[in-house]
Amino acid sequence: MKNLKYLLIMIIAVLGLNSCSYIWNQFTDAIYDLVHEGEERKKIDKDDEFAYINPNYKKEIRNVLYEINKREITKKAVAFENAMYPETGRSFEILIPIGTELKGFHLIDEQTGYGLPIRILLMTATNDKECYAEEAIKTGDKWKIAISVHYDAPMVAEDIARKIGRKNGFEICK
């Protein structure tokens, strides 16, 4: 009986020390996360479509967006969206603001090189012709062209996206 008592005490002690180790590891992981918070966002390049998330570029991109909002939308660009449907080889011509260019499927300011939180996408058309996350859509028989803005972008980006949509004859989403 005495040996069983010591055996139980040993098992409980091992379990207790093991849980202390777990708690210590959780504590050190939490401290590491606090120290390195935001490093992933700081790795985003300035010409990336998510550059607005990077705190180093946020203010400059906002100023660039206000500047672009004043520009005319008369520059012709050819947009390719082969990342989702490479077999189509589909391309289309679209009018974008002067001083911007398309890189992949998002806009970049030519003067500063900042990536803007505005995307132009080509998707398969569904029977559902309603807008969800898009600012403007144009639906054909097989394809839907959408202009969308990232979820945390300023309102001026939405205004620019809607202006691009209006200029190109897209349906403007509310």
Short mmCIF file of N, CA and C in Angstrom, two decimals:
data_model
loop_
_atom_site.label_atom_id
_atom_site.label_comp_id
_atom_site.label_asym_id
_atom_site.label_seq_id
_atom_site.Cartn_x
_atom_site.Cartn_y
_atom_site.Cartn_z
N MET A 1 0.82 -1.20 0.00
CA MET A 1 0.00 0.00 0.00
C MET A 1 0.87 1.26 0.00
N LYS A 2 1.95 1.20 0.78
CA LYS A 2 2.84 2.34 0.86
C LYS A 2 3.53 2.58 -0.50
N ASN A 3 3.89 1.50 -1.20
CA ASN A 3 4.52 1.64 -2.51
C ASN A 3 3.54 2.24 -3.53
N LEU A 4 2.29 1.86 -3.44
CA LEU A 4 1.28 2.41 -4.33
C LEU A 4 1.11 3.91 -4.10
N LYS A 5 1.18 4.31 -2.83
CA LYS A 5 1.06 5.72 -2.48
C LYS A 5 2.22 6.52 -3.10
N TYR A 6 3.45 6.01 -2.98
CA TYR A 6 4.61 6.69 -3.57
C TYR A 6 4.53 6.71 -5.10
N LEU A 7 4.01 5.63 -5.66
CA LEU A 7 3.85 5.56 -7.12
C LEU A 7 2.86 6.63 -7.60
N LEU A 8 1.76 6.77 -6.90
CA LEU A 8 0.77 7.80 -7.26
C LEU A 8 1.35 9.20 -7.11
N ILE A 9 2.11 9.43 -6.04
CA ILE A 9 2.74 10.74 -5.84
C ILE A 9 3.71 11.04 -6.98
N MET A 10 4.48 10.05 -7.41
CA MET A 10 5.42 10.23 -8.51
C MET A 10 4.69 10.55 -9.82
N ILE A 11 3.60 9.84 -10.08
CA ILE A 11 2.83 10.08 -11.31
C ILE A 11 2.25 11.49 -11.30
N ILE A 12 1.69 11.90 -10.16
CA ILE A 12 1.12 13.24 -10.05
C ILE A 12 2.20 14.30 -10.20
N ALA A 13 3.38 14.07 -9.62
CA ALA A 13 4.48 15.02 -9.74
C ALA A 13 4.94 15.15 -11.19
N VAL A 14 5.04 14.04 -11.90
CA VAL A 14 5.44 14.08 -13.31
C VAL A 14 4.40 14.84 -14.13
N LEU A 15 3.13 14.56 -13.89
CA LEU A 15 2.07 15.27 -14.61
C LEU A 15 2.09 16.77 -14.29
N GLY A 16 2.33 17.10 -13.03
CA GLY A 16 2.40 18.51 -12.64
C GLY A 16 3.55 19.23 -13.31
N LEU A 17 4.72 18.61 -13.32
CA LEU A 17 5.88 19.22 -13.97
C LEU A 17 5.67 19.33 -15.48
N ASN A 18 5.03 18.33 -16.04
CA ASN A 18 4.75 18.36 -17.47
C ASN A 18 3.81 19.51 -17.82
N SER A 19 2.79 19.75 -17.01
CA SER A 19 1.87 20.84 -17.28
C SER A 19 2.55 22.19 -17.07
N CYS A 20 3.49 22.27 -16.12
CA CYS A 20 4.25 23.51 -15.95
C CYS A 20 5.07 23.80 -17.20
N SER A 21 5.62 22.77 -17.79
CA SER A 21 6.39 22.93 -19.02
C SER A 21 5.48 23.44 -20.14
N TYR A 22 4.28 22.91 -20.23
CA TYR A 22 3.33 23.35 -21.25
C TYR A 22 2.97 24.83 -21.04
N ILE A 23 2.70 25.20 -19.80
CA ILE A 23 2.34 26.59 -19.49
C ILE A 23 3.51 27.52 -19.83
N TRP A 24 4.74 27.11 -19.49
CA TRP A 24 5.92 27.92 -19.80
C TRP A 24 6.07 28.10 -21.31
N ASN A 25 5.88 27.02 -22.07
CA ASN A 25 6.00 27.11 -23.52
C ASN A 25 4.93 28.04 -24.11
N GLN A 26 3.72 27.97 -23.60
CA GLN A 26 2.66 28.87 -24.08
C GLN A 26 3.00 30.33 -23.77
N PHE A 27 3.55 30.55 -22.58
CA PHE A 27 3.94 31.90 -22.18
C PHE A 27 5.04 32.45 -23.09
N THR A 28 6.07 31.66 -23.34
CA THR A 28 7.17 32.13 -24.19
C THR A 28 6.71 32.34 -25.63
N ASP A 29 5.81 31.50 -26.13
CA ASP A 29 5.26 31.70 -27.48
C ASP A 29 4.47 33.00 -27.57
N ALA A 30 3.69 33.29 -26.53
CA ALA A 30 2.90 34.53 -26.52
C ALA A 30 3.82 35.76 -26.50
N ILE A 31 4.88 35.70 -25.72
CA ILE A 31 5.83 36.81 -25.66
C ILE A 31 6.50 37.00 -27.02
N TYR A 32 6.90 35.91 -27.66
CA TYR A 32 7.53 35.98 -28.98
C TYR A 32 6.58 36.62 -29.99
N ASP A 33 5.30 36.22 -29.95
CA ASP A 33 4.32 36.79 -30.87
C ASP A 33 4.13 38.28 -30.65
N LEU A 34 4.15 38.72 -29.39
CA LEU A 34 4.01 40.14 -29.10
C LEU A 34 5.21 40.94 -29.61
N VAL A 35 6.40 40.38 -29.44
CA VAL A 35 7.61 41.07 -29.87
C VAL A 35 7.66 41.19 -31.39
N HIS A 36 7.24 40.15 -32.09
CA HIS A 36 7.34 40.12 -33.55
C HIS A 36 6.03 40.44 -34.25
N GLU A 37 5.11 41.08 -33.54
CA GLU A 37 3.82 41.42 -34.11
C GLU A 37 3.99 42.41 -35.27
N GLY A 38 3.33 42.14 -36.37
CA GLY A 38 3.35 43.03 -37.51
C GLY A 38 4.49 42.81 -38.48
N GLU A 39 5.40 41.88 -38.20
CA GLU A 39 6.53 41.66 -39.11
C GLU A 39 6.07 41.11 -40.45
N GLU A 40 5.03 40.29 -40.46
CA GLU A 40 4.53 39.75 -41.72
C GLU A 40 3.99 40.87 -42.60
N ARG A 41 3.30 41.83 -41.98
CA ARG A 41 2.76 42.95 -42.76
C ARG A 41 3.88 43.82 -43.31
N LYS A 42 4.99 43.92 -42.59
CA LYS A 42 6.09 44.76 -43.05
C LYS A 42 6.88 44.11 -44.17
N LYS A 43 6.67 42.83 -44.45
CA LYS A 43 7.36 42.16 -45.54
C LYS A 43 6.68 42.38 -46.89
N ILE A 44 5.53 43.01 -46.91
CA ILE A 44 4.79 43.23 -48.15
C ILE A 44 5.49 44.32 -48.96
N ASP A 45 5.78 44.04 -50.23
CA ASP A 45 6.47 44.99 -51.10
C ASP A 45 5.56 46.17 -51.44
N LYS A 46 6.18 47.27 -51.84
CA LYS A 46 5.39 48.48 -52.12
C LYS A 46 4.58 48.38 -53.40
N ASP A 47 4.94 47.48 -54.33
CA ASP A 47 4.17 47.35 -55.57
C ASP A 47 3.14 46.23 -55.49
N ASP A 48 2.96 45.66 -54.32
CA ASP A 48 1.99 44.58 -54.11
C ASP A 48 0.60 45.18 -53.93
N GLU A 49 -0.42 44.41 -54.29
CA GLU A 49 -1.79 44.91 -54.12
C GLU A 49 -2.17 45.03 -52.65
N PHE A 50 -1.45 44.35 -51.76
CA PHE A 50 -1.72 44.44 -50.33
C PHE A 50 -0.79 45.44 -49.64
N ALA A 51 -0.10 46.29 -50.39
CA ALA A 51 0.84 47.25 -49.81
C ALA A 51 0.16 48.18 -48.82
N TYR A 52 -1.14 48.40 -48.99
CA TYR A 52 -1.86 49.29 -48.09
C TYR A 52 -1.87 48.75 -46.66
N ILE A 53 -1.74 47.45 -46.50
CA ILE A 53 -1.73 46.84 -45.17
C ILE A 53 -0.43 47.16 -44.44
N ASN A 54 0.66 47.32 -45.18
CA ASN A 54 1.96 47.61 -44.59
C ASN A 54 1.93 49.00 -43.95
N PRO A 55 2.21 49.09 -42.63
CA PRO A 55 2.15 50.40 -41.97
C PRO A 55 3.16 51.41 -42.52
N ASN A 56 4.23 50.94 -43.14
CA ASN A 56 5.23 51.85 -43.70
C ASN A 56 4.72 52.59 -44.94
N TYR A 57 3.74 52.02 -45.64
CA TYR A 57 3.26 52.59 -46.90
C TYR A 57 1.86 53.17 -46.81
N LYS A 58 1.17 52.94 -45.72
CA LYS A 58 -0.25 53.27 -45.62
C LYS A 58 -0.55 54.75 -45.93
N LYS A 59 0.18 55.65 -45.31
CA LYS A 59 -0.08 57.09 -45.48
C LYS A 59 0.21 57.52 -46.92
N GLU A 60 1.32 57.04 -47.48
CA GLU A 60 1.69 57.43 -48.84
C GLU A 60 0.67 56.91 -49.86
N ILE A 61 0.21 55.68 -49.66
CA ILE A 61 -0.77 55.11 -50.59
C ILE A 61 -2.09 55.86 -50.51
N ARG A 62 -2.47 56.26 -49.32
CA ARG A 62 -3.70 57.05 -49.18
C ARG A 62 -3.57 58.37 -49.94
N ASN A 63 -2.42 59.03 -49.84
CA ASN A 63 -2.20 60.28 -50.58
C ASN A 63 -2.21 60.04 -52.08
N VAL A 64 -1.61 58.93 -52.52
CA VAL A 64 -1.59 58.59 -53.95
C VAL A 64 -3.02 58.34 -54.44
N LEU A 65 -3.83 57.68 -53.63
CA LEU A 65 -5.22 57.41 -54.02
C LEU A 65 -6.00 58.72 -54.20
N TYR A 66 -5.79 59.68 -53.30
CA TYR A 66 -6.47 60.98 -53.45
C TYR A 66 -6.02 61.69 -54.72
N GLU A 67 -4.72 61.56 -55.05
CA GLU A 67 -4.20 62.16 -56.27
C GLU A 67 -4.80 61.48 -57.51
N ILE A 68 -4.87 60.15 -57.49
CA ILE A 68 -5.42 59.39 -58.63
C ILE A 68 -6.90 59.69 -58.82
N ASN A 69 -7.60 59.95 -57.74
CA ASN A 69 -9.03 60.25 -57.82
C ASN A 69 -9.29 61.51 -58.64
N LYS A 70 -8.31 62.41 -58.71
CA LYS A 70 -8.46 63.65 -59.47
C LYS A 70 -8.12 63.47 -60.95
N ARG A 71 -7.48 62.37 -61.31
CA ARG A 71 -7.03 62.16 -62.69
C ARG A 71 -8.16 61.67 -63.59
N GLU A 72 -7.96 61.90 -64.88
CA GLU A 72 -8.92 61.40 -65.87
C GLU A 72 -8.71 59.91 -66.10
N ILE A 73 -9.78 59.25 -66.49
CA ILE A 73 -9.71 57.81 -66.78
C ILE A 73 -9.79 57.65 -68.30
N THR A 74 -8.63 57.77 -68.95
CA THR A 74 -8.60 57.69 -70.41
C THR A 74 -7.50 56.77 -70.93
N LYS A 75 -6.66 56.25 -70.06
CA LYS A 75 -5.55 55.41 -70.52
C LYS A 75 -6.07 54.00 -70.81
N LYS A 76 -5.74 53.49 -72.00
CA LYS A 76 -6.16 52.13 -72.36
C LYS A 76 -5.11 51.14 -71.85
N ALA A 77 -5.60 50.06 -71.26
CA ALA A 77 -4.72 48.99 -70.79
C ALA A 77 -5.33 47.67 -71.19
N VAL A 78 -4.49 46.70 -71.44
CA VAL A 78 -4.96 45.35 -71.74
C VAL A 78 -4.77 44.52 -70.48
N ALA A 79 -5.86 43.99 -69.98
CA ALA A 79 -5.82 43.20 -68.75
C ALA A 79 -5.86 41.72 -69.09
N PHE A 80 -4.99 40.97 -68.47
CA PHE A 80 -4.97 39.51 -68.63
C PHE A 80 -5.33 38.89 -67.29
N GLU A 81 -6.12 37.88 -67.32
CA GLU A 81 -6.43 37.14 -66.10
C GLU A 81 -6.31 35.66 -66.45
N ASN A 82 -5.10 35.19 -66.52
CA ASN A 82 -4.88 33.79 -66.85
C ASN A 82 -4.52 32.97 -65.62
N ALA A 83 -4.45 33.61 -64.47
CA ALA A 83 -4.08 32.87 -63.27
C ALA A 83 -5.18 31.88 -62.88
N MET A 84 -6.43 32.27 -63.04
CA MET A 84 -7.53 31.39 -62.66
C MET A 84 -7.90 30.43 -63.78
N TYR A 85 -7.89 30.91 -65.00
CA TYR A 85 -8.32 30.12 -66.15
C TYR A 85 -7.29 30.22 -67.26
N PRO A 86 -6.13 29.57 -67.12
CA PRO A 86 -5.07 29.72 -68.12
C PRO A 86 -5.46 29.17 -69.49
N GLU A 87 -6.41 28.26 -69.53
CA GLU A 87 -6.78 27.66 -70.82
C GLU A 87 -7.53 28.63 -71.72
N THR A 88 -8.08 29.70 -71.16
CA THR A 88 -8.88 30.62 -71.97
C THR A 88 -8.03 31.56 -72.81
N GLY A 89 -6.90 32.00 -72.27
CA GLY A 89 -6.11 33.00 -72.96
C GLY A 89 -6.87 34.30 -73.13
N ARG A 90 -7.84 34.51 -72.29
CA ARG A 90 -8.76 35.64 -72.40
C ARG A 90 -8.07 36.94 -72.00
N SER A 91 -8.28 37.98 -72.75
CA SER A 91 -7.81 39.31 -72.40
C SER A 91 -8.88 40.32 -72.80
N PHE A 92 -8.83 41.49 -72.22
CA PHE A 92 -9.79 42.54 -72.56
C PHE A 92 -9.14 43.90 -72.38
N GLU A 93 -9.66 44.88 -73.07
CA GLU A 93 -9.15 46.24 -72.99
C GLU A 93 -10.00 47.01 -72.01
N ILE A 94 -9.35 47.80 -71.17
CA ILE A 94 -10.08 48.56 -70.17
C ILE A 94 -9.43 49.93 -70.02
N LEU A 95 -10.23 50.93 -69.72
CA LEU A 95 -9.72 52.28 -69.47
C LEU A 95 -9.39 52.42 -67.99
N ILE A 96 -8.20 52.92 -67.68
CA ILE A 96 -7.77 53.11 -66.30
C ILE A 96 -7.29 54.56 -66.14
N PRO A 97 -7.11 55.04 -64.90
CA PRO A 97 -6.65 56.42 -64.71
C PRO A 97 -5.27 56.66 -65.33
N ILE A 98 -5.06 57.87 -65.81
CA ILE A 98 -3.76 58.26 -66.35
C ILE A 98 -2.72 58.17 -65.23
N GLY A 99 -1.55 57.66 -65.55
CA GLY A 99 -0.49 57.55 -64.56
C GLY A 99 -0.53 56.27 -63.76
N THR A 100 -1.40 55.34 -64.16
CA THR A 100 -1.44 54.04 -63.50
C THR A 100 -1.20 52.96 -64.55
N GLU A 101 -0.87 51.78 -64.10
CA GLU A 101 -0.71 50.65 -65.00
C GLU A 101 -1.22 49.39 -64.30
N LEU A 102 -1.50 48.38 -65.10
CA LEU A 102 -1.94 47.10 -64.55
C LEU A 102 -0.73 46.20 -64.35
N LYS A 103 -0.60 45.65 -63.16
CA LYS A 103 0.43 44.65 -62.89
C LYS A 103 -0.32 43.40 -62.45
N GLY A 104 -0.33 42.39 -63.30
CA GLY A 104 -1.16 41.23 -62.99
C GLY A 104 -2.60 41.65 -63.11
N PHE A 105 -3.29 41.71 -61.99
CA PHE A 105 -4.68 42.17 -62.03
C PHE A 105 -4.96 43.26 -61.01
N HIS A 106 -3.92 43.98 -60.59
CA HIS A 106 -4.15 45.15 -59.73
C HIS A 106 -3.44 46.37 -60.30
N LEU A 107 -3.87 47.54 -59.87
CA LEU A 107 -3.32 48.80 -60.37
C LEU A 107 -2.08 49.22 -59.58
N ILE A 108 -1.16 49.88 -60.30
CA ILE A 108 0.05 50.44 -59.70
C ILE A 108 0.17 51.89 -60.17
N ASP A 109 0.57 52.77 -59.27
CA ASP A 109 0.84 54.15 -59.65
C ASP A 109 2.22 54.18 -60.32
N GLU A 110 2.29 54.70 -61.54
CA GLU A 110 3.55 54.71 -62.30
C GLU A 110 4.60 55.62 -61.67
N GLN A 111 4.18 56.74 -61.11
CA GLN A 111 5.13 57.72 -60.59
C GLN A 111 5.79 57.22 -59.30
N THR A 112 5.02 56.70 -58.37
CA THR A 112 5.57 56.29 -57.07
C THR A 112 5.89 54.80 -57.01
N GLY A 113 5.22 54.01 -57.84
CA GLY A 113 5.44 52.56 -57.81
C GLY A 113 4.62 51.84 -56.76
N TYR A 114 3.73 52.54 -56.08
CA TYR A 114 2.91 51.91 -55.04
C TYR A 114 1.80 51.07 -55.66
N GLY A 115 1.60 49.88 -55.09
CA GLY A 115 0.48 49.04 -55.48
C GLY A 115 -0.79 49.57 -54.86
N LEU A 116 -1.86 49.61 -55.62
CA LEU A 116 -3.12 50.15 -55.14
C LEU A 116 -4.08 49.02 -54.80
N PRO A 117 -4.95 49.22 -53.83
CA PRO A 117 -5.86 48.15 -53.41
C PRO A 117 -7.08 47.99 -54.32
N ILE A 118 -6.87 48.11 -55.63
CA ILE A 118 -7.95 47.99 -56.61
C ILE A 118 -7.60 46.86 -57.57
N ARG A 119 -8.50 45.88 -57.68
CA ARG A 119 -8.28 44.72 -58.55
C ARG A 119 -9.25 44.72 -59.71
N ILE A 120 -8.79 44.18 -60.84
CA ILE A 120 -9.66 43.94 -61.99
C ILE A 120 -9.56 42.45 -62.29
N LEU A 121 -10.67 41.74 -62.16
CA LEU A 121 -10.67 40.28 -62.26
C LEU A 121 -11.56 39.79 -63.39
N LEU A 122 -11.22 38.64 -63.90
CA LEU A 122 -12.05 37.94 -64.88
C LEU A 122 -12.46 36.63 -64.24
N MET A 123 -13.76 36.40 -64.14
CA MET A 123 -14.27 35.19 -63.50
C MET A 123 -15.30 34.54 -64.41
N THR A 124 -15.59 33.28 -64.13
CA THR A 124 -16.66 32.63 -64.88
C THR A 124 -17.98 33.24 -64.43
N ALA A 125 -18.85 33.49 -65.38
CA ALA A 125 -20.15 34.07 -65.06
C ALA A 125 -21.05 32.98 -64.49
N THR A 126 -21.78 33.34 -63.48
CA THR A 126 -22.76 32.43 -62.91
C THR A 126 -24.14 33.00 -63.20
N ASN A 127 -25.16 32.24 -62.85
CA ASN A 127 -26.52 32.74 -63.03
C ASN A 127 -26.80 33.91 -62.11
N ASP A 128 -26.06 33.96 -61.01
CA ASP A 128 -26.23 35.02 -60.04
C ASP A 128 -25.49 36.27 -60.52
N LYS A 129 -26.21 37.31 -60.90
CA LYS A 129 -25.58 38.51 -61.45
C LYS A 129 -25.51 39.63 -60.41
N GLU A 130 -25.64 39.29 -59.14
CA GLU A 130 -25.59 40.31 -58.10
C GLU A 130 -24.15 40.60 -57.69
N CYS A 131 -23.96 41.77 -57.12
CA CYS A 131 -22.65 42.16 -56.62
C CYS A 131 -22.49 41.66 -55.19
N TYR A 132 -21.30 41.27 -54.86
CA TYR A 132 -21.01 40.89 -53.48
C TYR A 132 -19.88 41.77 -52.96
N ALA A 133 -18.66 41.44 -53.30
CA ALA A 133 -17.52 42.22 -52.84
C ALA A 133 -17.03 43.19 -53.90
N GLU A 134 -17.69 43.23 -55.04
CA GLU A 134 -17.24 44.06 -56.15
C GLU A 134 -17.81 45.47 -56.06
N GLU A 135 -17.11 46.39 -56.69
CA GLU A 135 -17.61 47.76 -56.82
C GLU A 135 -18.36 47.92 -58.14
N ALA A 136 -17.92 47.16 -59.16
CA ALA A 136 -18.56 47.24 -60.48
C ALA A 136 -18.37 45.91 -61.18
N ILE A 137 -19.39 45.49 -61.96
CA ILE A 137 -19.28 44.23 -62.71
C ILE A 137 -19.80 44.42 -64.12
N LYS A 138 -19.30 43.58 -65.01
CA LYS A 138 -19.79 43.53 -66.39
C LYS A 138 -19.91 42.05 -66.71
N THR A 139 -21.13 41.60 -66.97
CA THR A 139 -21.36 40.18 -67.17
C THR A 139 -21.63 39.89 -68.64
N GLY A 140 -20.91 38.90 -69.16
CA GLY A 140 -21.13 38.43 -70.52
C GLY A 140 -21.79 37.06 -70.47
N ASP A 141 -21.71 36.32 -71.57
CA ASP A 141 -22.35 35.01 -71.60
C ASP A 141 -21.58 33.99 -70.77
N LYS A 142 -20.25 33.99 -70.83
CA LYS A 142 -19.46 33.02 -70.07
C LYS A 142 -18.58 33.65 -69.00
N TRP A 143 -18.30 34.95 -69.12
CA TRP A 143 -17.34 35.59 -68.24
C TRP A 143 -17.93 36.80 -67.55
N LYS A 144 -17.41 37.07 -66.38
CA LYS A 144 -17.80 38.26 -65.62
C LYS A 144 -16.52 39.01 -65.28
N ILE A 145 -16.48 40.29 -65.63
CA ILE A 145 -15.35 41.14 -65.29
C ILE A 145 -15.76 41.94 -64.07
N ALA A 146 -14.93 41.93 -63.05
CA ALA A 146 -15.28 42.62 -61.80
C ALA A 146 -14.14 43.55 -61.38
N ILE A 147 -14.51 44.68 -60.83
CA ILE A 147 -13.55 45.60 -60.23
C ILE A 147 -13.84 45.58 -58.74
N SER A 148 -12.85 45.20 -57.96
CA SER A 148 -13.06 45.12 -56.51
C SER A 148 -11.98 45.87 -55.77
N VAL A 149 -12.25 46.13 -54.49
CA VAL A 149 -11.34 46.86 -53.62
C VAL A 149 -11.12 46.01 -52.38
N HIS A 150 -9.92 46.06 -51.82
CA HIS A 150 -9.64 45.28 -50.62
C HIS A 150 -10.47 45.77 -49.45
N TYR A 151 -10.73 44.88 -48.52
CA TYR A 151 -11.68 45.13 -47.43
C TYR A 151 -11.30 46.30 -46.54
N ASP A 152 -10.03 46.61 -46.36
CA ASP A 152 -9.65 47.68 -45.44
C ASP A 152 -9.16 48.93 -46.17
N ALA A 153 -9.42 49.01 -47.46
CA ALA A 153 -8.98 50.17 -48.24
C ALA A 153 -9.85 51.38 -47.93
N PRO A 154 -9.31 52.59 -48.11
CA PRO A 154 -10.12 53.79 -47.84
C PRO A 154 -11.23 53.97 -48.88
N MET A 155 -12.19 54.80 -48.54
CA MET A 155 -13.34 55.04 -49.41
C MET A 155 -12.94 55.60 -50.77
N VAL A 156 -11.84 56.34 -50.83
CA VAL A 156 -11.41 56.92 -52.10
C VAL A 156 -11.06 55.81 -53.10
N ALA A 157 -10.58 54.67 -52.63
CA ALA A 157 -10.30 53.54 -53.52
C ALA A 157 -11.60 53.01 -54.13
N GLU A 158 -12.65 52.97 -53.32
CA GLU A 158 -13.95 52.55 -53.84
C GLU A 158 -14.47 53.55 -54.88
N ASP A 159 -14.26 54.84 -54.63
CA ASP A 159 -14.67 55.86 -55.61
C ASP A 159 -13.94 55.68 -56.93
N ILE A 160 -12.63 55.43 -56.86
CA ILE A 160 -11.84 55.22 -58.08
C ILE A 160 -12.35 53.99 -58.83
N ALA A 161 -12.61 52.91 -58.10
CA ALA A 161 -13.09 51.67 -58.73
C ALA A 161 -14.43 51.90 -59.42
N ARG A 162 -15.32 52.65 -58.78
CA ARG A 162 -16.62 52.94 -59.39
C ARG A 162 -16.47 53.83 -60.63
N LYS A 163 -15.55 54.80 -60.57
CA LYS A 163 -15.31 55.66 -61.74
C LYS A 163 -14.78 54.85 -62.91
N ILE A 164 -13.86 53.93 -62.64
CA ILE A 164 -13.34 53.05 -63.69
C ILE A 164 -14.48 52.23 -64.28
N GLY A 165 -15.35 51.72 -63.41
CA GLY A 165 -16.49 50.93 -63.86
C GLY A 165 -17.43 51.74 -64.73
N ARG A 166 -17.76 52.96 -64.31
CA ARG A 166 -18.65 53.81 -65.10
C ARG A 166 -18.06 54.13 -66.47
N LYS A 167 -16.78 54.44 -66.49
CA LYS A 167 -16.11 54.82 -67.73
C LYS A 167 -16.08 53.65 -68.72
N ASN A 168 -16.06 52.41 -68.20
CA ASN A 168 -15.99 51.23 -69.06
C ASN A 168 -17.34 50.57 -69.27
N GLY A 169 -18.42 51.20 -68.81
CA GLY A 169 -19.76 50.66 -69.03
C GLY A 169 -20.13 49.50 -68.13
N PHE A 170 -19.55 49.42 -66.95
CA PHE A 170 -19.87 48.36 -66.00
C PHE A 170 -21.11 48.72 -65.22
N GLU A 171 -21.74 47.70 -64.64
CA GLU A 171 -22.85 47.93 -63.71
C GLU A 171 -22.24 48.29 -62.37
N ILE A 172 -22.66 49.41 -61.80
CA ILE A 172 -22.10 49.88 -60.54
C ILE A 172 -22.87 49.24 -59.39
N CYS A 173 -22.13 48.69 -58.45
CA CYS A 173 -22.74 48.04 -57.29
C CYS A 173 -22.97 49.06 -56.19
N LYS A 174 -24.01 48.87 -55.46
CA LYS A 174 -24.35 49.79 -54.37
C LYS A 174 -23.60 49.46 -53.12
#
